[in-house]
mmCIF file of C-alpha atoms in Angstrom:
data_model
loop_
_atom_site.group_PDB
_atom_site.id
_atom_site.type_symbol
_atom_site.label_atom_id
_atom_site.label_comp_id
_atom_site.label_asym_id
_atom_site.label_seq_id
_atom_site.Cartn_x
_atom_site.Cartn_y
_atom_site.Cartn_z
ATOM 1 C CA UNK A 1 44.395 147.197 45.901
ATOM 2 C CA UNK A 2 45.258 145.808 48.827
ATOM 3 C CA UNK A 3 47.194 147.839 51.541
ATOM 4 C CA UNK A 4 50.197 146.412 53.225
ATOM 5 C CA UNK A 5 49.624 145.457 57.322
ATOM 6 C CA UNK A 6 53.238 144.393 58.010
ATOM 7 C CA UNK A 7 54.626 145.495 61.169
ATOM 8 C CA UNK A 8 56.904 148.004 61.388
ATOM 9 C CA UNK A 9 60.165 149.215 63.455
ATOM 10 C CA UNK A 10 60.767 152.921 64.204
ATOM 11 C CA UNK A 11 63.363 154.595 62.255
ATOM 12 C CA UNK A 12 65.511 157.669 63.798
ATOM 13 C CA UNK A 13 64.438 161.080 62.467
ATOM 14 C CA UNK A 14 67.085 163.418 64.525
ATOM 15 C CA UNK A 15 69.140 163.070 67.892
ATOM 16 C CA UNK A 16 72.156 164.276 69.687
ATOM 17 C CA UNK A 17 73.821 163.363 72.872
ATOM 18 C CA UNK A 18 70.629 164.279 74.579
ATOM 19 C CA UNK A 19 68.595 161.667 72.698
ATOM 20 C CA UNK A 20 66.524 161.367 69.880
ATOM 21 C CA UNK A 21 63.202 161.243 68.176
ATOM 22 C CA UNK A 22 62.107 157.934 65.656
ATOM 23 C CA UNK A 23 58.682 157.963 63.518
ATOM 24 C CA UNK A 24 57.268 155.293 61.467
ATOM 25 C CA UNK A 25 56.679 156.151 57.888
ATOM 26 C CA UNK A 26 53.619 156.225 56.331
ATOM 27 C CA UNK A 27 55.507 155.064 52.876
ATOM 28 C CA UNK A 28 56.506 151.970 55.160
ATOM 29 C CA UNK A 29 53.657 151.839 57.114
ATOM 30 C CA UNK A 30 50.731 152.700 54.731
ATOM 31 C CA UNK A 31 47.686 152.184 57.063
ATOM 32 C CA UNK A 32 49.317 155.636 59.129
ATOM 33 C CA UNK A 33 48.042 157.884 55.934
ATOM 34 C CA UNK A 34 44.799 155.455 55.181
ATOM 35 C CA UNK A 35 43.854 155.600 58.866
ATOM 36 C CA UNK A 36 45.107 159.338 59.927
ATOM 37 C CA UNK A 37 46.940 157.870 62.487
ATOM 38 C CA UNK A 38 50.954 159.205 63.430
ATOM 39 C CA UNK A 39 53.554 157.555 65.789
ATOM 40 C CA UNK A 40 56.928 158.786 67.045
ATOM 41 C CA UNK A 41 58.839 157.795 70.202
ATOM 42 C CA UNK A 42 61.018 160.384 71.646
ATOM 43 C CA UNK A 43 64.349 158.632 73.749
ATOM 44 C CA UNK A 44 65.895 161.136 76.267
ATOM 45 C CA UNK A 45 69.887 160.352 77.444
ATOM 46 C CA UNK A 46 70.635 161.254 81.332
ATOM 47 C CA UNK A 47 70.052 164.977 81.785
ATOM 48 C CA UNK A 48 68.502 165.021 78.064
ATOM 49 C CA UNK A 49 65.519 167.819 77.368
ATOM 50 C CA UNK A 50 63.210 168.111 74.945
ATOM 51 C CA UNK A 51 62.765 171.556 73.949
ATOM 52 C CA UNK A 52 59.262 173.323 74.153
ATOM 53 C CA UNK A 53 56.883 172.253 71.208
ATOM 54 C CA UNK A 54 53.491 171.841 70.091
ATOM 55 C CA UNK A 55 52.056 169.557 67.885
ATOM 56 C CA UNK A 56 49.311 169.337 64.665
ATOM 57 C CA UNK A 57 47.678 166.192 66.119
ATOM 58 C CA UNK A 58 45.931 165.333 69.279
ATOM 59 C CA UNK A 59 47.631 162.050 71.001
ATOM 60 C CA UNK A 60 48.153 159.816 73.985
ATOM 61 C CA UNK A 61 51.650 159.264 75.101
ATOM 62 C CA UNK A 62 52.807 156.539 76.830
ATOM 63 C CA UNK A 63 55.950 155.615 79.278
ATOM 64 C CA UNK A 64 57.895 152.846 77.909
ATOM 65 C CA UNK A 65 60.604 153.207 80.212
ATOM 66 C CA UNK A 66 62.257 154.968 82.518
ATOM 67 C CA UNK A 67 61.207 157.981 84.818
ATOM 68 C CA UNK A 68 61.124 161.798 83.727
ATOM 69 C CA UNK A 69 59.244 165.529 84.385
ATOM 70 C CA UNK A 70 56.988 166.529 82.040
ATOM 71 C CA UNK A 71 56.052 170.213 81.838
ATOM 72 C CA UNK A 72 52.686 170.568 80.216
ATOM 73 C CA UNK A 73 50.965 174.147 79.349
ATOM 74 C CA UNK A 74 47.335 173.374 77.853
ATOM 75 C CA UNK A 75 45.619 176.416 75.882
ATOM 76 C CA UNK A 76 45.061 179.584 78.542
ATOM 77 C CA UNK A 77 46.091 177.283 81.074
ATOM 78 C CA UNK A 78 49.085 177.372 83.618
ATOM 79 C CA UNK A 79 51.875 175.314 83.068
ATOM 80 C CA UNK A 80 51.552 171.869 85.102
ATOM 81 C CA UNK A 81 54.831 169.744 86.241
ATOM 82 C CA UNK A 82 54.774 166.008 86.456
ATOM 83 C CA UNK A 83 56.855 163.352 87.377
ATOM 84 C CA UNK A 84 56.479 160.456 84.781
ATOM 85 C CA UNK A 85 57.805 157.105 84.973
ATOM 86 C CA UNK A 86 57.160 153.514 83.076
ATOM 87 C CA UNK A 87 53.547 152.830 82.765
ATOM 88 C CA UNK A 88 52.219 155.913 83.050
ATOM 89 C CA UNK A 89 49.754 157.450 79.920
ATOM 90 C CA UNK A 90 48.923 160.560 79.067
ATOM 91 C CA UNK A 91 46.560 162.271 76.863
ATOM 92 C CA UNK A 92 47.664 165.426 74.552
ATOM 93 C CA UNK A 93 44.734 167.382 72.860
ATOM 94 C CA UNK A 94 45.313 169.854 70.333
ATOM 95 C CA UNK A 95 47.315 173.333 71.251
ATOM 96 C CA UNK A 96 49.084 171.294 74.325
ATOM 97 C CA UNK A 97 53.016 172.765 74.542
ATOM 98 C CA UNK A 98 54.772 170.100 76.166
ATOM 99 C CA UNK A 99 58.940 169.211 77.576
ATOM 100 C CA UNK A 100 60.532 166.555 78.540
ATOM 101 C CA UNK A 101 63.417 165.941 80.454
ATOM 102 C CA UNK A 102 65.368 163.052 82.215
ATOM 103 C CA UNK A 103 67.477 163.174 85.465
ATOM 104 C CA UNK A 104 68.289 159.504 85.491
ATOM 105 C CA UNK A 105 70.784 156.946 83.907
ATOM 106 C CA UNK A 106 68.563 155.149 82.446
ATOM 107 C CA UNK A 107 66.982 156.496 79.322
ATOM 108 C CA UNK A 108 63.303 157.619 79.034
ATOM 109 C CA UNK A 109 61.109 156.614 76.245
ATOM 110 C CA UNK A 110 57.818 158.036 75.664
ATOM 111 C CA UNK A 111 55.931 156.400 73.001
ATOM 112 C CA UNK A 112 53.326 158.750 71.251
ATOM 113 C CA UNK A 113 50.351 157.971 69.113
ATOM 114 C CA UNK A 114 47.539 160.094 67.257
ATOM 115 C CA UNK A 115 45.280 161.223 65.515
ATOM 116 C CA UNK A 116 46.430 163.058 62.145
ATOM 117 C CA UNK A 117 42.940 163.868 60.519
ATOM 118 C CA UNK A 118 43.564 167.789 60.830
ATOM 119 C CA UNK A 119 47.468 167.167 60.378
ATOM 120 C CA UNK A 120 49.268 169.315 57.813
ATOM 121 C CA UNK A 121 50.458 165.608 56.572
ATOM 122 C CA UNK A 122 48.241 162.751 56.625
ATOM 123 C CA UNK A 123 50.146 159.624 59.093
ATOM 124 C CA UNK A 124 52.503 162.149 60.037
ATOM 125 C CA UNK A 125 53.011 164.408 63.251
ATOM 126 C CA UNK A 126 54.365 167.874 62.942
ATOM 127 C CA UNK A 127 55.661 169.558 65.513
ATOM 128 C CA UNK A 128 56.683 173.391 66.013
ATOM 129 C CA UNK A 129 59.375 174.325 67.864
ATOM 130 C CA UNK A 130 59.268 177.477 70.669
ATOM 131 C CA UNK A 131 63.132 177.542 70.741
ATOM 132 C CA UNK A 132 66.000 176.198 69.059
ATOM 133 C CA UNK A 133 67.647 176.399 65.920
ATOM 134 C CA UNK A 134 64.008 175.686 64.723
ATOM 135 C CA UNK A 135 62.018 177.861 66.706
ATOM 136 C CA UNK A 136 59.452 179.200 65.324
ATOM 137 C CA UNK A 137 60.777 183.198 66.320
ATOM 138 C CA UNK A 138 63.650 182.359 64.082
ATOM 139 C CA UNK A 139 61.595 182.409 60.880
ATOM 140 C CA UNK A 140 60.299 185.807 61.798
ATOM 141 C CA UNK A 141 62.500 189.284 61.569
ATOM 142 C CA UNK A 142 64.207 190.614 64.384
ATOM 143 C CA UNK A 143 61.849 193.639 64.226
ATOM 144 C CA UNK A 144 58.997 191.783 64.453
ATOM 145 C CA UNK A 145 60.301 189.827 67.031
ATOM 146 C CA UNK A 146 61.483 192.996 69.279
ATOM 147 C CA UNK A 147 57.557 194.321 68.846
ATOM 148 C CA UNK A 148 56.142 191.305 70.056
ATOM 149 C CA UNK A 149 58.249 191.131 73.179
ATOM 150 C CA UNK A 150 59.261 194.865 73.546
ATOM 151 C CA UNK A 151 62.696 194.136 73.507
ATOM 152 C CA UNK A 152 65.856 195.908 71.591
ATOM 153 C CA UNK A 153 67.172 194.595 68.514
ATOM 154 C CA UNK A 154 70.389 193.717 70.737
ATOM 155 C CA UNK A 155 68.620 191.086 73.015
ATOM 156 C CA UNK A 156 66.188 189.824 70.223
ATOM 157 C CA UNK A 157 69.171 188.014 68.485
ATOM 158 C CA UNK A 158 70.437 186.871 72.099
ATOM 159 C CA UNK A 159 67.772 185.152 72.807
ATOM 160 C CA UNK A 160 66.600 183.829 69.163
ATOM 161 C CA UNK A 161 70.031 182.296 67.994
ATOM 162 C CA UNK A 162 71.738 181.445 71.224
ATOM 163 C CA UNK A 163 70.218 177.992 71.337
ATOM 164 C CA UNK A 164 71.957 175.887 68.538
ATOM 165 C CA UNK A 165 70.301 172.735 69.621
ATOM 166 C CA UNK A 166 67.231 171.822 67.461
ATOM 167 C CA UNK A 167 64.427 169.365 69.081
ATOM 168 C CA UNK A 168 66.353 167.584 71.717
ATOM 169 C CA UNK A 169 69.325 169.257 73.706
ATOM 170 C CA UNK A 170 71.607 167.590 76.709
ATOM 171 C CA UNK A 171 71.853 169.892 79.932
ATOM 172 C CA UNK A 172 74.652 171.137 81.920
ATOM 173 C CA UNK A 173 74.102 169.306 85.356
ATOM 174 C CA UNK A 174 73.902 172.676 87.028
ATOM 175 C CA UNK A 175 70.762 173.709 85.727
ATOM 176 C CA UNK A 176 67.750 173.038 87.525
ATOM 177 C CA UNK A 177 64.183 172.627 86.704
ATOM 178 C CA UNK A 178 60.923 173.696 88.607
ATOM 179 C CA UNK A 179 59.825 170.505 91.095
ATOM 180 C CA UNK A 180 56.928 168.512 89.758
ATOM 181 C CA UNK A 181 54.132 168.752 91.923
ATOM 182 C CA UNK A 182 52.449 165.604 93.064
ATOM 183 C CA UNK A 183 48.522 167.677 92.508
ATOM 184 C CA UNK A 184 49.698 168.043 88.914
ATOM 185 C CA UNK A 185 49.207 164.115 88.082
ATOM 186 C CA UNK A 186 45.592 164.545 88.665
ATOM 187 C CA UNK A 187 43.552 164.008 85.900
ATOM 188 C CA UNK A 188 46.413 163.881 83.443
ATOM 189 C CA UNK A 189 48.426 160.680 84.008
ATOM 190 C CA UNK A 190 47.102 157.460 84.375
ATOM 191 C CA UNK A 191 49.588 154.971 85.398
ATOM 192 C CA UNK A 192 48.768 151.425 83.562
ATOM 193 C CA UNK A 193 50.422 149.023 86.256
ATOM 194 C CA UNK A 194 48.664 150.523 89.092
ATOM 195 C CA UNK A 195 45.634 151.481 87.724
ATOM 196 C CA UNK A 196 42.440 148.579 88.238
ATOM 197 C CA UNK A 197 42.318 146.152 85.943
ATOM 198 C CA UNK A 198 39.334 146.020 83.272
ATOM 199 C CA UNK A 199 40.608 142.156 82.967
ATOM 200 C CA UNK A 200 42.229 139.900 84.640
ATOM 201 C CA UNK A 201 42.245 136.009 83.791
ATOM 202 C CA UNK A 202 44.681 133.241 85.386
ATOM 203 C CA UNK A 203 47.393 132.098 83.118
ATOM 204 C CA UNK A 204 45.719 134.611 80.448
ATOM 205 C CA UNK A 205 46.089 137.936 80.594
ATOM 206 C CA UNK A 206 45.163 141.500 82.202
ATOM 207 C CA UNK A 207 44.062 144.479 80.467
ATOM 208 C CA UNK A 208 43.442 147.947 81.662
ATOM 209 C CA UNK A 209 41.833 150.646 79.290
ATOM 210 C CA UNK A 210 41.643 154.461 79.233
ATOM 211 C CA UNK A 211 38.717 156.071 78.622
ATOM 212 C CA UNK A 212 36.876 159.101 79.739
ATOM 213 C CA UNK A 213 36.484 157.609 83.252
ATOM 214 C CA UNK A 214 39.795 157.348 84.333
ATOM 215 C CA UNK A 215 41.550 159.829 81.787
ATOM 216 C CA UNK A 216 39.028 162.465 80.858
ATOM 217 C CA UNK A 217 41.276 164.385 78.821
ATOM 218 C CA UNK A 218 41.273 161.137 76.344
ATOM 219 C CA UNK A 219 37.749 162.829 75.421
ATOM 220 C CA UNK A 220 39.287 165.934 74.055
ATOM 221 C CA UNK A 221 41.942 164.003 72.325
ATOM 222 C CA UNK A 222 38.727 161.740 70.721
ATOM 223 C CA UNK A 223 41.001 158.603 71.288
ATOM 224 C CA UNK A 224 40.624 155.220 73.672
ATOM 225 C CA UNK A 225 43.985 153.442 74.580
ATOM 226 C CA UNK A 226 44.685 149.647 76.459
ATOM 227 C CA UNK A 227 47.951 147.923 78.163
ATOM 228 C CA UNK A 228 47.410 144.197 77.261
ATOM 229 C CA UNK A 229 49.675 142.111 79.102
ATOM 230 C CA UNK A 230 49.081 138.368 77.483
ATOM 231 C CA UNK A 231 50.599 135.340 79.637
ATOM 232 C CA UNK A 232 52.901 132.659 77.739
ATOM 233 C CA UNK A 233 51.659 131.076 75.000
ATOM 234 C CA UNK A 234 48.018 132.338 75.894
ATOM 235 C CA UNK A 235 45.388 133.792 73.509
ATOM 236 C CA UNK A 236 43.658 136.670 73.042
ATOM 237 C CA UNK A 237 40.198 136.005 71.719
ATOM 238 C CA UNK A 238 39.509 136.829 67.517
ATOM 239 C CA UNK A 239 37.158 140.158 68.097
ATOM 240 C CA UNK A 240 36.843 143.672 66.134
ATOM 241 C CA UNK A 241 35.962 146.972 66.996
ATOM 242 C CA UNK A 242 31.968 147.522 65.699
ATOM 243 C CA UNK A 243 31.903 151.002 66.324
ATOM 244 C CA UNK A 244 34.466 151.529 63.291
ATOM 245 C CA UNK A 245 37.308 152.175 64.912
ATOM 246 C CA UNK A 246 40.710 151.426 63.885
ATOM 247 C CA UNK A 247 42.964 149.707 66.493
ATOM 248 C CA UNK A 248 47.149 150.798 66.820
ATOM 249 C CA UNK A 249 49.319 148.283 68.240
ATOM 250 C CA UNK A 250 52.767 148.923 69.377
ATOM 251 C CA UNK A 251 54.586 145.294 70.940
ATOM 252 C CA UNK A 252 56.033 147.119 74.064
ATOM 253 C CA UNK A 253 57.694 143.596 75.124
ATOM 254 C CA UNK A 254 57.688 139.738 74.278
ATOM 255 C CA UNK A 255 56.819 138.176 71.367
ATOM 256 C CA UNK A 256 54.096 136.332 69.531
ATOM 257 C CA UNK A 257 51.738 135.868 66.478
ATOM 258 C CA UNK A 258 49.222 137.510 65.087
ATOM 259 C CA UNK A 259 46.631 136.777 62.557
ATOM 260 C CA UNK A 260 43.969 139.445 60.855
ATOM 261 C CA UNK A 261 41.157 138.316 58.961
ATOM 262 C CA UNK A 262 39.127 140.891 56.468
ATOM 263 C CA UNK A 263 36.284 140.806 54.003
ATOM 264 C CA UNK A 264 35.377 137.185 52.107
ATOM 265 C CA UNK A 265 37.235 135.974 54.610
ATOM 266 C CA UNK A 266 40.727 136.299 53.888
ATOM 267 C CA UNK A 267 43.694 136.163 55.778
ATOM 268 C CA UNK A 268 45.365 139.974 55.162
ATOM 269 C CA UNK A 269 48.418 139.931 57.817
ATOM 270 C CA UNK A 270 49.625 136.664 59.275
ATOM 271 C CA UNK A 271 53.205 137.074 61.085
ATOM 272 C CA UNK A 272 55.299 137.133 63.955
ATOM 273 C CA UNK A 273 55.162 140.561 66.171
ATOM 274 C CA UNK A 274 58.088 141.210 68.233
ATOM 275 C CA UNK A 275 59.041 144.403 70.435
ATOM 276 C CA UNK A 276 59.423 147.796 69.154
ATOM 277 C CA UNK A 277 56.693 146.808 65.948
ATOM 278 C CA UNK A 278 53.620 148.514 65.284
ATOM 279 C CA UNK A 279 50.678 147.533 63.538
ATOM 280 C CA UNK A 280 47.328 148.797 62.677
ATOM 281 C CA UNK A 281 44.052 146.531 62.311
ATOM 282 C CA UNK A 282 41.781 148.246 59.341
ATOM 283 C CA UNK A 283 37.850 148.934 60.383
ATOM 284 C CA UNK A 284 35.975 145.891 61.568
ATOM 285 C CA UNK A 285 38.434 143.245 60.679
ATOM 286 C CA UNK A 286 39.001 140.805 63.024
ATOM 287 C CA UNK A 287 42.344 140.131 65.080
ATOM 288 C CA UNK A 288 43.836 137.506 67.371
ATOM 289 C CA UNK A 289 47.271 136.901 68.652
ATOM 290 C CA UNK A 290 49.083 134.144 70.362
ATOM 291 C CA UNK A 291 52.181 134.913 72.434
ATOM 292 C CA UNK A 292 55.452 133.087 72.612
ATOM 293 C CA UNK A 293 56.187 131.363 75.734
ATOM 294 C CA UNK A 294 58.218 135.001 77.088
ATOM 295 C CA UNK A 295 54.741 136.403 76.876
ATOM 296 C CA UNK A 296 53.790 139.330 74.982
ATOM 297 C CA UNK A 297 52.557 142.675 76.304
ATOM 298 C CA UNK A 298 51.370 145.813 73.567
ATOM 299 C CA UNK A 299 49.831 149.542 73.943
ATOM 300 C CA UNK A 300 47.084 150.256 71.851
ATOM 301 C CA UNK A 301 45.375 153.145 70.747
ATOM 302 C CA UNK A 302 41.232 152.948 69.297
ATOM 303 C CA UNK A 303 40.071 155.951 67.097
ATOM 304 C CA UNK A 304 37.244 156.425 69.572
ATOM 305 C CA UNK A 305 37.390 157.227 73.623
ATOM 306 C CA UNK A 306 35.308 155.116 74.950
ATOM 307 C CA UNK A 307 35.464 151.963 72.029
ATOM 308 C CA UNK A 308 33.617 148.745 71.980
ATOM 309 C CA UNK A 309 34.729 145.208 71.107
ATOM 310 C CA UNK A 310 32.571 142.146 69.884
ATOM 311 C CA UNK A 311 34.413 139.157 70.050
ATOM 312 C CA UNK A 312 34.117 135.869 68.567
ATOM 313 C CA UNK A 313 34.959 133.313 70.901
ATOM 314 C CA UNK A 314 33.697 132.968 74.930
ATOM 315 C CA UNK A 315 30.578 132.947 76.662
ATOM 316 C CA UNK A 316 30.014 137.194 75.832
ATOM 317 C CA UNK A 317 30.763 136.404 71.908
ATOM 318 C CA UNK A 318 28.027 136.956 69.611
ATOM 319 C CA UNK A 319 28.050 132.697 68.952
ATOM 320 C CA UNK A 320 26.403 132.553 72.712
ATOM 321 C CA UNK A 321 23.629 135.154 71.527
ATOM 322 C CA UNK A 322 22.619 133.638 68.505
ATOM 323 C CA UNK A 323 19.941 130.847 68.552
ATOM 324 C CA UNK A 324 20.865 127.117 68.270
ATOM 325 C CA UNK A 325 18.574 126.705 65.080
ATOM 326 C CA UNK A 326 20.644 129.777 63.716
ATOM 327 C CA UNK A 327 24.237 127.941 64.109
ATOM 328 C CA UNK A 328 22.981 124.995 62.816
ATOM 329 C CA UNK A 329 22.001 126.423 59.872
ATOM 330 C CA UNK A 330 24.774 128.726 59.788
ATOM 331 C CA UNK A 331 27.394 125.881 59.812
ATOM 332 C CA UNK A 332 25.291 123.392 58.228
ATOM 333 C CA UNK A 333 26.325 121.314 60.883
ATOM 334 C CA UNK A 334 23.904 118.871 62.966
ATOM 335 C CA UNK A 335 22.188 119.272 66.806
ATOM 336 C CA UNK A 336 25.089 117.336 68.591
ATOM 337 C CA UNK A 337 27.628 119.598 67.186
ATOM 338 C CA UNK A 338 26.278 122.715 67.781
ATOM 339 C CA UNK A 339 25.621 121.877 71.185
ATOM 340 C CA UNK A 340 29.443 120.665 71.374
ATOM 341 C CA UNK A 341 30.396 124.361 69.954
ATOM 342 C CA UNK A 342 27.947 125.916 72.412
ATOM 343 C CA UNK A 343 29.562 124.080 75.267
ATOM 344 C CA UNK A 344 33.225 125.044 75.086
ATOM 345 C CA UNK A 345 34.413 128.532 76.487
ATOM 346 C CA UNK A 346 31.664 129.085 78.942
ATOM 347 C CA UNK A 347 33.387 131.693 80.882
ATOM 348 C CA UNK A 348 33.345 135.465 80.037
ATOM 349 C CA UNK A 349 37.188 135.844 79.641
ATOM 350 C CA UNK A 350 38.920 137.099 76.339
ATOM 351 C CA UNK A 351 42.331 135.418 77.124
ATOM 352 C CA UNK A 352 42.817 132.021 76.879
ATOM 353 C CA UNK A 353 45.356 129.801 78.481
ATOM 354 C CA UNK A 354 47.814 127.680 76.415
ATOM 355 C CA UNK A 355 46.137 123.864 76.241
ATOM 356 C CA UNK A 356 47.372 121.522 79.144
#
């Protein structure tokens, strides 16, 4: 049975006047429970926090806009405080307690994507609550709680049940949080617009990827992640991931067309994209996209760290390596043809620029 590919919008799971948290569903989006994979964005108002959580699923979170802090306390670790703002990715492994906050007008969206293999739902991120209404101390008695933290019955139910808000709370603009400290970044953030590019063709497109080299942490999170930015009306080159990895796409802006190819050769998701969708390409299918004249830029995540692409079109496709005899036969086509095949797209770029 085939499984639905259509992209997918986020829908809004809970909020307040401090913001809210979306998901996409894996009853909407069935590839999320076929491919283990979860995705939530979390939207913080001006002085909105996020209270202290952890989460069943290792994941990369990315900046969509705005700026922000970021408090992040990996396992037997110290807490570290960083200032986030648009572009900027992050890695999550499992055990990571994490806030967020935002000081500014404009809201902050973090988009977050990950692996759900050891999830307690498959396509679905749980996460567990220090405080709030649903902390995790308020499933447990006040007794127990007291021994824990040696403190009297009293001051047990003061500080379990005096925060009402549950996930995402707005601050009084007299509190103040610790300063972020600039050391903090290192080896944790990545910022995608300032970061070298992997790619970069004229009138095409840019790329830069994550991967163990410039974001370690992505290999304790066993994830690789890429900010495409494709030019107007350009194209990025049909290819597939041969190391069996399944690629997420979330449209962060623009507009464009996409087009995924499977076994037999059939056509299994043909559409427009458009911002705010996400997408998943199964194992070793092929994908290519063409973007509207605005452009069209997307954040992907690859179920492996370091991934690798073969693609089907350019001088560093797999049509250059094979031998002219080979396409002949392959095609059934004749000498002068092949040789015209051969001949186009003799440069090593992936991106192609709309025909003049």
């Amino acid at each position: 049975m085939a499984i639905d590919l259509t992209p997918q919008l986020a829908k809004k799971v809970y909020g307040g006047d401090g913001g809210s948290y979306y998901t996409w569903s894996p009853s909407e989006l069935p590839m999320l429970n076929h491919g283990n994979i979860g995705a939530a964005k979390l939207a913080l108002e001006k002085n909105g926090f996020a209270l202290p959580r952890y989460s069943d699923s290792s994941m990369v979170a990315y900046v969509l806009q705005g700026n922000g802090v970021v408090g992040i306390v990996l396992p037997e670790s110290e807490e570290k405080i960083l200032t986030i703002k648009k572009g900027d990715a992050l890695a999550l492994p499992f055990g990571v307690v994490t806030w967020w906050y935002n000081k500014d007008d404009t809201e902050l969206v973090v988009l977050f994507l990950g692996d759900t293999s050891k999830a307690h739902k498959p396509g679905e991120f749980t996460n567990f609550f220090l405080t709030g209404s649903n902390g995790i101390f308020t499933g447990f008695s006040n007794e127990f709680v007291g021994r824990a933290w040696d403190l009297e019955e009293e001051d047990v139910r003061t500080i379990v049940g005096s925060q009402l808000g549950k996930g995402i709370v707005k601050f009084d603009v007299n509190i103040k949080l610790p300063e972020p400290k600039a050391d903090h970044r290192k080896g944790m953030a990545l910022n995608c617009f300032e970061a070298p590019l992997d790619v970069d063709i004229k009138d095409g497109g840019r790329v830069v990827v994550l991967n163990t080299k410039n974001l370690p942490l992505v290999g304790e999170v066993g994830l690789g992640a890429d900010l495409v930015r494709l030019d107007g009306s350009a194209m990025c080159s049909p290819g597939f991931s041969c190391d069996s990895a399944l690629q997420v796409t979330y449209i962060v802006r623009g507009s464009g067309r996409v087009q995924v190819v499977g076994p037999d050769g059939k056509r299994v998701l043909e559409t427009t994209l458009k911002a705010g969708n996400l997408f998943i390409v199964p194992r070793f299918h092929v994908v290519s996209k063409i973007a509207n004249p605005d452009g069209m830029e997307w954040f992907s995540i690859i179920t492996t760290p370091n991934p690798i692409f073969t693609h089907l079109a350019g001088s560093c496709s797999v049509w250059k390596a094979l031998s002219p005899t080979v396409l002949q036969a392959g095609f059934n086509v004749d000498s002068k043809l092949e040789q015209l095949f051969r001949s186009k797209r003799t440069s090593d770029a992936i991106f192609f620029p709309p025909p003049k």
